[in-house]
Every structure is written in structure tokens, then in C-alpha cells.
PDB file of C-alpha atoms and ligand atoms in Angstrom:
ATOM      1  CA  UNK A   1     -12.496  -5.684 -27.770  1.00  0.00           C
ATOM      2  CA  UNK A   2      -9.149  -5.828 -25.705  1.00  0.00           C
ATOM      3  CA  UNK A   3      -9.444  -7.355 -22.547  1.00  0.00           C
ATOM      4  CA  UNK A   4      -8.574  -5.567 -19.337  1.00  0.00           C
ATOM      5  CA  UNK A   5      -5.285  -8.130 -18.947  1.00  0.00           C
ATOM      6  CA  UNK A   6      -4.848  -7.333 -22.485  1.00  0.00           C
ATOM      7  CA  UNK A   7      -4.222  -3.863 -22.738  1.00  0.00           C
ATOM      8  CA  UNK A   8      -2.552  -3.933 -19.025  1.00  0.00           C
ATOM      9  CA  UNK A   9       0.090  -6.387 -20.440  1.00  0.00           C
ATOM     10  CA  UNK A  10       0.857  -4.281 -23.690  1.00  0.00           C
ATOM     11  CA  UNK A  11       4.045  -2.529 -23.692  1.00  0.00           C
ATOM     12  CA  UNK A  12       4.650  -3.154 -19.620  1.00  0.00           C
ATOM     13  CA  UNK A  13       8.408  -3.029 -18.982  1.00  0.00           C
ATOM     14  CA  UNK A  14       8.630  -5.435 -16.129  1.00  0.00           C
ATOM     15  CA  UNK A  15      10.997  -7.725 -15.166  1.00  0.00           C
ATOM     16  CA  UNK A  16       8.906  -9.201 -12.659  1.00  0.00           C
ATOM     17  CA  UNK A  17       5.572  -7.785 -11.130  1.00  0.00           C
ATOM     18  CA  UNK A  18       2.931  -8.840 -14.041  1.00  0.00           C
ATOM     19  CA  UNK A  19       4.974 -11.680 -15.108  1.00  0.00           C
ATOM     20  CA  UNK A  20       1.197 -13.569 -14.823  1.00  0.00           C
ATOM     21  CA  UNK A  21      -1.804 -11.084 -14.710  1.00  0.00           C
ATOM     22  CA  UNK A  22      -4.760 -12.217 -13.818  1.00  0.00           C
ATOM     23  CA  UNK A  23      -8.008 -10.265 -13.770  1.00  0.00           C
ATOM     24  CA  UNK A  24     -11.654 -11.041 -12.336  1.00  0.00           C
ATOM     25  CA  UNK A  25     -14.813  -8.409 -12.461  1.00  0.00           C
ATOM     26  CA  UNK A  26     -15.914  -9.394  -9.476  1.00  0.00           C
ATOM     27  CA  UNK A  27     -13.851 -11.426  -6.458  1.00  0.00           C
ATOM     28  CA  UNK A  28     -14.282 -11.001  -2.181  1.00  0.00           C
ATOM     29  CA  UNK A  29     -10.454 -10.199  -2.029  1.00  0.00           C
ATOM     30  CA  UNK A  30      -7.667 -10.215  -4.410  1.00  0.00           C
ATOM     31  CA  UNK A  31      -5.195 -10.691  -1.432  1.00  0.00           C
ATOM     32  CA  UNK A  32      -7.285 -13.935  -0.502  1.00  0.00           C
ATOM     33  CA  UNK A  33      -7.283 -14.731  -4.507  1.00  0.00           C
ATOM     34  CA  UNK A  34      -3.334 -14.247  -4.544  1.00  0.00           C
ATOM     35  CA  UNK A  35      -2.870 -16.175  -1.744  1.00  0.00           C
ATOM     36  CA  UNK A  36      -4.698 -19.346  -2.394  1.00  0.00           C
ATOM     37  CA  UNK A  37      -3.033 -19.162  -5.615  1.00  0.00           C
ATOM     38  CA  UNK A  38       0.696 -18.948  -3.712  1.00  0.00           C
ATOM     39  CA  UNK A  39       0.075 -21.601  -1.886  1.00  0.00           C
ATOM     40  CA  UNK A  40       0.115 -22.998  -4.960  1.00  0.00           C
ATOM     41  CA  UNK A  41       3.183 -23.459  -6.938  1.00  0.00           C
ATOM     42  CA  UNK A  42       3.003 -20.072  -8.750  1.00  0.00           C
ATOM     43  CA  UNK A  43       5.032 -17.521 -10.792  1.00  0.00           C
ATOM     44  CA  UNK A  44       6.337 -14.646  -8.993  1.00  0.00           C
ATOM     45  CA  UNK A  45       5.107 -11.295  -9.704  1.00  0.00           C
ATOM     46  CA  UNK A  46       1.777 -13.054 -10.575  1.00  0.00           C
ATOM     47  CA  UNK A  47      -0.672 -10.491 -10.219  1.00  0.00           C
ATOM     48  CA  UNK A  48      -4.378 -10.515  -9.194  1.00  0.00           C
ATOM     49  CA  UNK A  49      -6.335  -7.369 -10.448  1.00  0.00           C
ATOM     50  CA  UNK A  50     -10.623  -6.792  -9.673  1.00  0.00           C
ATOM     51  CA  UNK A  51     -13.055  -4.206 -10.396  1.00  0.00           C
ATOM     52  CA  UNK A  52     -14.765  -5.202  -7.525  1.00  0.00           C
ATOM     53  CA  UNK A  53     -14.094  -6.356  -3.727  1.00  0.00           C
ATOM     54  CA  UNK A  54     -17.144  -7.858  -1.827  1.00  0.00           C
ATOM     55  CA  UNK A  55     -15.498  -8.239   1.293  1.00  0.00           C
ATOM     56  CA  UNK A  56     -11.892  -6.179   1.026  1.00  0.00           C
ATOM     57  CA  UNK A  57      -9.834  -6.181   4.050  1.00  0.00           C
ATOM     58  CA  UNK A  58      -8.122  -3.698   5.632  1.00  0.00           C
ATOM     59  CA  UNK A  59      -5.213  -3.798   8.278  1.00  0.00           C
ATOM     60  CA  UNK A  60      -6.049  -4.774  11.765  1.00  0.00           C
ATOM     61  CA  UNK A  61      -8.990  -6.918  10.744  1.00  0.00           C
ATOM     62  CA  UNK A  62     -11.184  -3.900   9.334  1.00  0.00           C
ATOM     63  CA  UNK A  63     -13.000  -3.752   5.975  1.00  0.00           C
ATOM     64  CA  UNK A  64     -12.170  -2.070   3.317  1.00  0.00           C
ATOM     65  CA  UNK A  65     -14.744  -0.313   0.775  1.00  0.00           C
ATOM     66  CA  UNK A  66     -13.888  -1.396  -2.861  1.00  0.00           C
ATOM     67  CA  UNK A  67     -16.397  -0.735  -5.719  1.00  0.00           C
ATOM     68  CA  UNK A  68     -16.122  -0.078  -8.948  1.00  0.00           C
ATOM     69  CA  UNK A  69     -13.407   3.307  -9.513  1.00  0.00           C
ATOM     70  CA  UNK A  70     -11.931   1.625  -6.496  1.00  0.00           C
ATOM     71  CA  UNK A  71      -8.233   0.137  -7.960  1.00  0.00           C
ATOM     72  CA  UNK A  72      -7.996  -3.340  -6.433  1.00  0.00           C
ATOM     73  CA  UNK A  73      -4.425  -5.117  -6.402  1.00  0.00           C
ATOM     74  CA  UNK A  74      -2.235  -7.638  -5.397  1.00  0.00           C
ATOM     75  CA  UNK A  75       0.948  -8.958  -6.264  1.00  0.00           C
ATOM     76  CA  UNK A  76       2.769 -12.281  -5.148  1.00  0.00           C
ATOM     77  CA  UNK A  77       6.149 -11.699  -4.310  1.00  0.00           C
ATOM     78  CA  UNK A  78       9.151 -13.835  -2.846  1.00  0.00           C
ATOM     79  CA  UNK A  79      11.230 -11.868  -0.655  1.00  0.00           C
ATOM     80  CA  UNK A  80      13.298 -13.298   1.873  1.00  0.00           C
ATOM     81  CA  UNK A  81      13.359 -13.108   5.758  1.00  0.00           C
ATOM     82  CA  UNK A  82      15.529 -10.200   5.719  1.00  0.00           C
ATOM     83  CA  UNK A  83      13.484  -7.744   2.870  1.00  0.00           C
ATOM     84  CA  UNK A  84      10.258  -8.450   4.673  1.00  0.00           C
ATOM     85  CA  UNK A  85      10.495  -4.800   6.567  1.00  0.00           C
ATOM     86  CA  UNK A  86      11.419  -3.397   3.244  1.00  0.00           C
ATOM     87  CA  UNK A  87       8.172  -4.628   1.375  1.00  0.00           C
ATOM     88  CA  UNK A  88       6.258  -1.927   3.458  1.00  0.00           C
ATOM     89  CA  UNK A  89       8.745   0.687   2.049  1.00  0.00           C
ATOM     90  CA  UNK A  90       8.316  -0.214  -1.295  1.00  0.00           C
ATOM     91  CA  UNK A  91       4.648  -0.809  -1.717  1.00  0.00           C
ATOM     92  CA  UNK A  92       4.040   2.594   0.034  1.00  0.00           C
ATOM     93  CA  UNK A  93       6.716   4.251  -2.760  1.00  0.00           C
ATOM     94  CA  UNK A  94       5.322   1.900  -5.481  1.00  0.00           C
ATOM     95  CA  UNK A  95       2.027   4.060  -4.972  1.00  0.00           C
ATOM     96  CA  UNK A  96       3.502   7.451  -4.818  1.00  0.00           C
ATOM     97  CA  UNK A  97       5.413   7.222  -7.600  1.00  0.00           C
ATOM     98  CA  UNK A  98       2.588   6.379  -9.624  1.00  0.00           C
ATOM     99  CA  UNK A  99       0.109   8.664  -8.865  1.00  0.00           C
ATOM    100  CA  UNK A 100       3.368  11.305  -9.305  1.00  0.00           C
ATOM    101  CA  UNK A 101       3.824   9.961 -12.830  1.00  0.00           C
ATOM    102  CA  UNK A 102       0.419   9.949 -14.006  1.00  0.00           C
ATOM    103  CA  UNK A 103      -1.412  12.776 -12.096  1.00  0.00           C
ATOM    104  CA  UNK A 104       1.282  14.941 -10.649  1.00  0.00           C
ATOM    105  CA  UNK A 105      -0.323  14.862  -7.643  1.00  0.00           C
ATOM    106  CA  UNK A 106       1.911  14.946  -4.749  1.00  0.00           C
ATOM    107  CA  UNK A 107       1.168  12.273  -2.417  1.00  0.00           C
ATOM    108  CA  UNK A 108       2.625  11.524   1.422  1.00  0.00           C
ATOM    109  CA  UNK A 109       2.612   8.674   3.415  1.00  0.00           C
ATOM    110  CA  UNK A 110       1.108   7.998   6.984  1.00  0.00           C
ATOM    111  CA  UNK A 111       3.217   5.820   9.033  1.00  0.00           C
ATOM    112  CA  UNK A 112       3.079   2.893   8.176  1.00  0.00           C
ATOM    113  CA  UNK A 113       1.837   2.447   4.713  1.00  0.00           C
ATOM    114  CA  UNK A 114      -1.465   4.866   4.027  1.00  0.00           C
ATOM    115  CA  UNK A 115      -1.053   7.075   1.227  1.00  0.00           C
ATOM    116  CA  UNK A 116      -2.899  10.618   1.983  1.00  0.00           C
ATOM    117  CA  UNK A 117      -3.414  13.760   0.111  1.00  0.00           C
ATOM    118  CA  UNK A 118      -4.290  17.038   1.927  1.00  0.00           C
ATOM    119  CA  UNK A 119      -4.569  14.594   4.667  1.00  0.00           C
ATOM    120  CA  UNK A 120      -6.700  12.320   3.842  1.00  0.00           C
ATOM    121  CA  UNK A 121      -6.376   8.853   2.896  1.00  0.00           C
ATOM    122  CA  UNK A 122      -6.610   7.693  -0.941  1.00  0.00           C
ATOM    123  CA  UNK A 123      -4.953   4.463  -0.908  1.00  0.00           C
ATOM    124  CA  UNK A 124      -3.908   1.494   1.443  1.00  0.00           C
ATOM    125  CA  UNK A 125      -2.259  -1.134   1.401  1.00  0.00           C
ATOM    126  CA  UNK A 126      -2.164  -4.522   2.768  1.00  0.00           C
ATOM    127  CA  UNK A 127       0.873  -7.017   2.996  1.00  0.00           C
ATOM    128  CA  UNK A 128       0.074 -10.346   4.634  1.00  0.00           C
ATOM    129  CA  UNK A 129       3.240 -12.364   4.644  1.00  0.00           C
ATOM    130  CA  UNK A 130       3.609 -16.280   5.052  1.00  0.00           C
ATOM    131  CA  UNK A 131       6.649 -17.876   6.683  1.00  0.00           C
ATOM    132  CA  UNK A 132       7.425 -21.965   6.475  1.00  0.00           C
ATOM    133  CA  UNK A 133      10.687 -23.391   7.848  1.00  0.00           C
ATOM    134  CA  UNK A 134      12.043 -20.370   8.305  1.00  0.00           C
ATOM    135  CA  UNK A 135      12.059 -18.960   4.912  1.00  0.00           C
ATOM    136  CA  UNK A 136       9.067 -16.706   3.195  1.00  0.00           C
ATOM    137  CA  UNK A 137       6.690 -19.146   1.246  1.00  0.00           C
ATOM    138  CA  UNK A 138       5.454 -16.075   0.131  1.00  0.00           C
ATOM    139  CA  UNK A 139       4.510 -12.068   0.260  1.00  0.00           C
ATOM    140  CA  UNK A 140       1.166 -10.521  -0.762  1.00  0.00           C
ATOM    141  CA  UNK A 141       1.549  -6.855  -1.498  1.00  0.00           C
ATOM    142  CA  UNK A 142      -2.328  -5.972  -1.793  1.00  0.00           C
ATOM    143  CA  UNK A 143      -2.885  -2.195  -2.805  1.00  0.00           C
ATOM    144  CA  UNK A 144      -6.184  -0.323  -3.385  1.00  0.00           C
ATOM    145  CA  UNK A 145      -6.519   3.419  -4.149  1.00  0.00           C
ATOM    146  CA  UNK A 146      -9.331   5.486  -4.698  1.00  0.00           C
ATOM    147  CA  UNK A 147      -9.295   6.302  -8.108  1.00  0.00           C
ATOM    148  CA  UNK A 148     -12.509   6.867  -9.981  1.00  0.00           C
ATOM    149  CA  UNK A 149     -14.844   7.129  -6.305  1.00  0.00           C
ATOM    150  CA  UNK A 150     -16.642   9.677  -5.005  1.00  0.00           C
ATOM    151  CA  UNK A 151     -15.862   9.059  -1.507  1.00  0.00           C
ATOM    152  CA  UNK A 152     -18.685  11.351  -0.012  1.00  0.00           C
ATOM    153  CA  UNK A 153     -21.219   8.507  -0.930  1.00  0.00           C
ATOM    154  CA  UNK A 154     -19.648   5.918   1.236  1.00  0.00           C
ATOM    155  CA  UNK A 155     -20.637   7.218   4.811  1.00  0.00           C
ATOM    156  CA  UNK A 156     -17.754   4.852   6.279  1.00  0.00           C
ATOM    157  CA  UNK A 157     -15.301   6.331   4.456  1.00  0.00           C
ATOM    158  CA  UNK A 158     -16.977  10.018   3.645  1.00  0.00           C
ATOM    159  CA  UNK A 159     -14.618  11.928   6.443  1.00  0.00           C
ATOM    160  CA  UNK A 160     -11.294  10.394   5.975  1.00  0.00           C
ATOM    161  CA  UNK A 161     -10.672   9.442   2.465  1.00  0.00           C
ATOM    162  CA  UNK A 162     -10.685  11.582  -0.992  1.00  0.00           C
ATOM    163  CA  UNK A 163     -10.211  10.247  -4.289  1.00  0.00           C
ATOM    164  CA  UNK A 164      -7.430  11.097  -7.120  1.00  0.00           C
ATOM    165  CA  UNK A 165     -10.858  12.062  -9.711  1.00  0.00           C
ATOM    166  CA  UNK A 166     -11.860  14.062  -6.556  1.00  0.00           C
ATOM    167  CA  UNK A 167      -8.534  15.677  -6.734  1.00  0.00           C
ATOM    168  CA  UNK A 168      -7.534  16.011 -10.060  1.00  0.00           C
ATOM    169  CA  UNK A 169     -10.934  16.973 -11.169  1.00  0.00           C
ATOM    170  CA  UNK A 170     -11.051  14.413 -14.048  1.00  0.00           C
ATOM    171  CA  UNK A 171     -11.153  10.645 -14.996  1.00  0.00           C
ATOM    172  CA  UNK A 172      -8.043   8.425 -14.329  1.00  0.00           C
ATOM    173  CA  UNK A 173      -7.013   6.314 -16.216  1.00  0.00           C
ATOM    174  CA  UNK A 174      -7.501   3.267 -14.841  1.00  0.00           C
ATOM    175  CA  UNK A 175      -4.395   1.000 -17.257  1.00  0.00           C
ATOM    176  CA  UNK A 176      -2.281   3.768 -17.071  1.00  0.00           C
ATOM    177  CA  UNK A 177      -2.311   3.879 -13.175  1.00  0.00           C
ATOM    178  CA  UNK A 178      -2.599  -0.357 -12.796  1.00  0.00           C
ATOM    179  CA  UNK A 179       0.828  -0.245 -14.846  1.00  0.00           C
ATOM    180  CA  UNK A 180       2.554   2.844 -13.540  1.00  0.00           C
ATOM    181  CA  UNK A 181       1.900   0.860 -10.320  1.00  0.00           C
ATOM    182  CA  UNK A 182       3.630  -2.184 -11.599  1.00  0.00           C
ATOM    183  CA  UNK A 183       6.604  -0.764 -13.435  1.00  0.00           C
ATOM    184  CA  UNK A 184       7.320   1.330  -9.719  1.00  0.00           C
ATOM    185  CA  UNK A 185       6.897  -1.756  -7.348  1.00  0.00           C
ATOM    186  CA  UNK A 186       9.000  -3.547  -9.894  1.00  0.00           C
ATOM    187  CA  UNK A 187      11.435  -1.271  -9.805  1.00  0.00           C
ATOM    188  CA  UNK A 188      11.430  -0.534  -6.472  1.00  0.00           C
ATOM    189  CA  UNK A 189      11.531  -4.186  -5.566  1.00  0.00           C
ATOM    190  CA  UNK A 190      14.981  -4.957  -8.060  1.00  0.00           C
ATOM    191  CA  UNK A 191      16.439  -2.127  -6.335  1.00  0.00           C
ATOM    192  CA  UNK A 192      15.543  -4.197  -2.475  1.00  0.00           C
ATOM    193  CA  UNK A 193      19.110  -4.692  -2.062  1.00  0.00           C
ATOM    194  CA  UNK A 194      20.017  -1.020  -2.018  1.00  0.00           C
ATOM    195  CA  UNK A 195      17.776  -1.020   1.135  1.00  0.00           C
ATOM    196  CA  UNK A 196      19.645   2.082   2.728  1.00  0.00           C
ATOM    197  CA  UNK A 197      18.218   4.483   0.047  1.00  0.00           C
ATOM    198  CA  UNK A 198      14.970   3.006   0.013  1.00  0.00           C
ATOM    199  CA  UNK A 199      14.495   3.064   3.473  1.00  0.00           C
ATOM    200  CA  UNK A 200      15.318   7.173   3.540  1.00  0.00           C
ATOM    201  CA  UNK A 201      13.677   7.800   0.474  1.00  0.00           C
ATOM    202  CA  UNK A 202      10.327   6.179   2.692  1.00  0.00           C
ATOM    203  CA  UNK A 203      11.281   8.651   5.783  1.00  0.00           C
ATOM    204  CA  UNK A 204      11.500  11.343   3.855  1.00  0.00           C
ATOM    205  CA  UNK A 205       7.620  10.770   2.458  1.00  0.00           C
ATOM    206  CA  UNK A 206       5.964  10.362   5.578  1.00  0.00           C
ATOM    207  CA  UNK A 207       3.569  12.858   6.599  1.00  0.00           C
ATOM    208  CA  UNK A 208       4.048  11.756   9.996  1.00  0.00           C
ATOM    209  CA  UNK A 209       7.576  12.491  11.876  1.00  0.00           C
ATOM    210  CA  UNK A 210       7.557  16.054  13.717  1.00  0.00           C
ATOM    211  CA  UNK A 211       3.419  15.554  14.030  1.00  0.00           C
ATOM    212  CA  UNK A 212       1.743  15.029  17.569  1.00  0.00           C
ATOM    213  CA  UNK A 213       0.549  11.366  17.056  1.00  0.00           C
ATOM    214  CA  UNK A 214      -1.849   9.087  18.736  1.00  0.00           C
ATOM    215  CA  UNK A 215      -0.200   5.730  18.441  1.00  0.00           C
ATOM    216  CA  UNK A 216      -2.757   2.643  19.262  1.00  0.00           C
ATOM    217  CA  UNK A 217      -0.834  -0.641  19.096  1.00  0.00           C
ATOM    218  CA  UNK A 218      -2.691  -3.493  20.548  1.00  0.00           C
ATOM    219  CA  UNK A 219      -4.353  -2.665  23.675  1.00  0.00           C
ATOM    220  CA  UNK A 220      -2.022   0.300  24.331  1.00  0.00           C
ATOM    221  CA  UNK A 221      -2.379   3.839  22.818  1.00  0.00           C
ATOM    222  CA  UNK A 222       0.611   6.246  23.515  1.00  0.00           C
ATOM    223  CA  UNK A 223       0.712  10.094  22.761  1.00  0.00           C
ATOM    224  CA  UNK A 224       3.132  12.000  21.914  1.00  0.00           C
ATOM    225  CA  UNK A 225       5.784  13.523  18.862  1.00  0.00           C
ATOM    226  CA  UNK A 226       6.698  11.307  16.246  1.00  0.00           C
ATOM    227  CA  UNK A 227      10.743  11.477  16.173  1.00  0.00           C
ATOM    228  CA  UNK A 228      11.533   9.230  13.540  1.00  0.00           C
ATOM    229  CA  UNK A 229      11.293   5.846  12.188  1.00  0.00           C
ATOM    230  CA  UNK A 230      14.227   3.402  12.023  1.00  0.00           C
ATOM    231  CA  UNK A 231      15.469   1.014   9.721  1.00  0.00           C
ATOM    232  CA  UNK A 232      12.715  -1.971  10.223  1.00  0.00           C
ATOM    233  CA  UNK A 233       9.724   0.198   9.642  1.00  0.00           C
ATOM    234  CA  UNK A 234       9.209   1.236  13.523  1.00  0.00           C
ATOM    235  CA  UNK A 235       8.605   4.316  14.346  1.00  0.00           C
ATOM    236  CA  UNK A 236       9.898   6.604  17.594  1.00  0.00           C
ATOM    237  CA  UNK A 237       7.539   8.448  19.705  1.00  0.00           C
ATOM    238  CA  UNK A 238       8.529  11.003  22.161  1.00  0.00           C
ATOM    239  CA  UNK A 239       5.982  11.083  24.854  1.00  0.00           C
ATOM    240  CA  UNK A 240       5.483  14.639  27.245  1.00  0.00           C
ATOM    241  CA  UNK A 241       8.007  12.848  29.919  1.00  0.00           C
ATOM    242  CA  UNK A 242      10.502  12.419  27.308  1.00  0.00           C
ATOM    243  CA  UNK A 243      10.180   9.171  27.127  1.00  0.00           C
ATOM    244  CA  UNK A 244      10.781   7.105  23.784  1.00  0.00           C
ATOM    245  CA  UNK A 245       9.089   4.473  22.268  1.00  0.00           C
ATOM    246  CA  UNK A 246       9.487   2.374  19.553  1.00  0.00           C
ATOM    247  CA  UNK A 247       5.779   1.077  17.992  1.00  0.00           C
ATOM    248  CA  UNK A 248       6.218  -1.728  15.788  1.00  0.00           C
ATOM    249  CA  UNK A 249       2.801  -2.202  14.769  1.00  0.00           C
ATOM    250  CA  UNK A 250      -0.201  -0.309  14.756  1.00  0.00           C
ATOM    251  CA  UNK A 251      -2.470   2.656  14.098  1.00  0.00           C
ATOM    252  CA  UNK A 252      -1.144   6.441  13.968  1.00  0.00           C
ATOM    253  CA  UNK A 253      -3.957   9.157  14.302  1.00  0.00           C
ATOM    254  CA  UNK A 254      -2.058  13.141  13.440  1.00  0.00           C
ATOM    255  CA  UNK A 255      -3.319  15.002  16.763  1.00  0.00           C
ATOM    256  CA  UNK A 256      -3.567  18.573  17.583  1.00  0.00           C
ATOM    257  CA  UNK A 257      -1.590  18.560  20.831  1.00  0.00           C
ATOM    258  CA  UNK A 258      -4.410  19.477  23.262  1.00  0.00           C
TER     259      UNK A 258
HETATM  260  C1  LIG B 301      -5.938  -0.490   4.965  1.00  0.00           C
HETATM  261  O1  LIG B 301      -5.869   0.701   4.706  1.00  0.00           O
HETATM  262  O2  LIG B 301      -6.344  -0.883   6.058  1.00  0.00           O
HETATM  263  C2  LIG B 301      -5.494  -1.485   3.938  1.00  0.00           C
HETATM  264  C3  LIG B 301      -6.440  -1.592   2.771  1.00  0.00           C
HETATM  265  C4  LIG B 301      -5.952  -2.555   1.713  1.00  0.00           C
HETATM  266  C5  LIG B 301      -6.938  -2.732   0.603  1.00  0.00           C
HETATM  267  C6  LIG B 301      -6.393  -3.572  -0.513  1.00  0.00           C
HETATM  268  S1  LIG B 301      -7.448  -3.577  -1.929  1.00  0.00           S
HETATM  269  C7  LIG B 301      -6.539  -4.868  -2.632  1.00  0.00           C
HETATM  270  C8  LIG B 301      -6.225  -5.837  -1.517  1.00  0.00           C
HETATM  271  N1  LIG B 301      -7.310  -6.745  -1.283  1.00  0.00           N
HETATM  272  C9  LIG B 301      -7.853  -6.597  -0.074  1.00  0.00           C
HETATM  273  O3  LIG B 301      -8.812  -7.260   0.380  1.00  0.00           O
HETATM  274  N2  LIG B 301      -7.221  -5.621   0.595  1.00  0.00           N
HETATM  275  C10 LIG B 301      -6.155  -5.044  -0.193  1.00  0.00           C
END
């Protein structure tokens, strides 16, 4: 029988991303697999794949629900100091692209880097970056999308997320997506130094700018209309008063303006 690696490795046209694939059925977190392995001397685009997440982590210290149908990734990268805004951009895009290419489903983006359909939330993605001496020792692009899940049986996740079976009313398949989402985020990742067209082609996929957000970014929450986002991944909020502000970090909920 042809291993999972196996038939994810045949015919992919990387340059990078894949260069090293490896696969477990069962791990707590491929981005804590990926990086104790880059602490490590390591291969870049080295690739750590699961069926299965018993404790997957989510942005801002939350969990994130990842069995089986659940597509769990994460890729070791080496950017430098200067691409690390970028790597949002292009993991976001990575995912878009794929699910474009093998469903046809058109997919958005919620500042900063959930991927929604009809509004609700089939992927996410998590990027923890490490920084030594001033230069990036290394970046952990960890992706997981709701493939082959029916979200309704995870209470946690029941209201907010769907799935792409959910959507598409059939099976994915699950090699065809892993490498469509390897060939885009290797693309997308030779192309960093173009970082002008990447950067619009991001602003023009989120869902976001022209809504009435809820912004929550440490201890502060601030309402108001998403205006834009600039260059670094922030994103401009126009408040009632006309105020602006710039979040760099955080949690957007869309809002009905009350
Ligand atoms: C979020 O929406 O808050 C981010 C979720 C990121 C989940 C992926 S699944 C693969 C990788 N491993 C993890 O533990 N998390 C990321």
C-alpha cells in the first residue's frame, strides 16, 4: 500500500515546501512537532503532516479541534526579518488558492488569517515565529482546514465553522488538497520578494474592510468600520468619532452596527 508521504510526494512540483515530508497518525501538535524539529538543524520546507491533533492550538492561546477529516499542517520556513509580515499573507493565499483549485469554492479571508465561507470559518492558521540574534531561526506556518468534518458534532465549534464536505456536498480529497496546499505556499513564498502584489492580492480577499468590526486586541476592544489594512498586516479601524486606529494584533468579530 502507498504510504500517506508516499503518494503526497509523487509528482509534487515544489521547489521548496515538502522538500522533507514527514507524516504521523497521531501527534498533540504538528506546529510543536515542526518546531522541536527546527530547533534542530533541519531542511527548509520540511513539512509535518497528522491525521490527528490531541491538543491543537489556536491563536491567542485557544484550542483548536483537529480529528480525523480535520487537515493538520505545518511547514518550516526561513524567512528573514523583513518577510515575517508577509508570511501571514501568504499562508492565508496558500489556502485559498487551494481550495479554489480543487473545489471551486470561493473562499475569503477574515483579518488576519481565518479563511471563511458564507461566513464561517473552515480553516486557520497559525504562524509562531522564532527570532535569535536578530535574524529568524525559523518560521512555522501551521494550517488546518476543515475538510472531511461535520462540524455540527463538535459543540465548540458547531456555530462558527463549516466544512469544505459540508460545502461541496462530497468527499475531498485529502492528497489532492495537502499538495495543492504545498505547490500554492511554495509558490507564493518564491514570489515573497514581489511583496507589493502579494500584499494587494491579500486586501483584496478579506472579507473584512468596509464591515462594522469588533476589534479585541489585548485588553482593549474597539468598534468601529474596518478602512483598510496596510502594508505590515495591520489593519485601520474607523471608530463613530472618526477616529483611526491601527490594530496590530488581535481578534476581529463582523458586527451588525447596533
Ligand atoms: C486559529 O484559528 O486560531 C488557528 C488554528 C491553527 C490550527 C493549525 S492545525 C495545524 C497546526 N498545529 C496546531 O496545533 N495548530 C495549527
Amino acid at each position: 500500500m502507498v504510504s500517506l508521504p508516499e503518494s503526497i510526494r509523487k509528482n509534487l512540483s515544489t521547489h521548496i515546501v515538502g522538500r522533507n515530508i514527514l507524516y504521523f497518525p497521531s501527534v498533540t501538535s504538528t506546529n510543536d512537532v515542526a518546531k522541536e524539529i527546527a530547533r534542530k538543524q533541519v531542511i527548509e520546507g520540511t513539512v509535518v503532516i497528522a491525521d490527528e491533533q490531541t491538543a491543537g492550538k489556536g491563536r491567542l492561546n485557544r484550542t483548536w479541534t483537529s480529528p480525523e477529516g480535520v487537515i493538520a499542517y505545518s511547514a518550516i520556513l526561513n524567512p528573514s526579518v523583513a518577510q515575517l509580515p508577509l508570511m501571514i499573507m501568504i499562508a492565508s493565499l496558500s489556502v485559498v488558492h487551494a481550495i479554489r483549485n480543487i473545489t471551486g469554492i470561493k473562499a475569503r479571508i477574515k483579518w488576519p488569517n481565518d479563511v471563511q465561507i458564507d461566513g464561517k470559518k473552515v480553516c486557520g492558521i497559525l504562524i509562531e515565529n522564532s527570532l535569535r540574534g536578530g535574524k529568524v531561526e525559523y518560521s512555522v506556518i501551521g494550517i488546518g482546514i476543515n475538510a472531511n468534518v461535520n462540524t455540527v458534532e463538535y459543540p465548540e465549534i458547531a456555530e462558527t465553522a463549516t466544512s469544505l464536505s459540508f460545502i461541496s456536498g462530497r468527499e475531498i480529497p485529502k492528497v489532492d488538497l495537502i499538495q495543492g496546499l504545498m505547490i500554492e505556499l511554495d509558490k507564493l513564498y518564491l514570489s515573497m520578494h514581489n511583496s507589493k502584489s502579494i500584499f494587494e492580492e491579500w486586501r483584496d480577499n478579506l472579507v473584512t474592510i468596509g464591515q462594522y468590526v469588533r476589534a479585541v486586541s489585548g485588553d482593549t476592544v474597539y468598534e468601529g468600520t474596518a478602512e483598510s489594512v496596510k502594508p505590515d498586516g495591520s489593519l485601520l479601524i474607523k471608530q463613530a468619532g472618526g477616529n483611526i486606529i491601527q490594530v496590530v494584533q488581535g481578534d476581529v468579530t463582523l458586527k451588525h452596527k447596533t
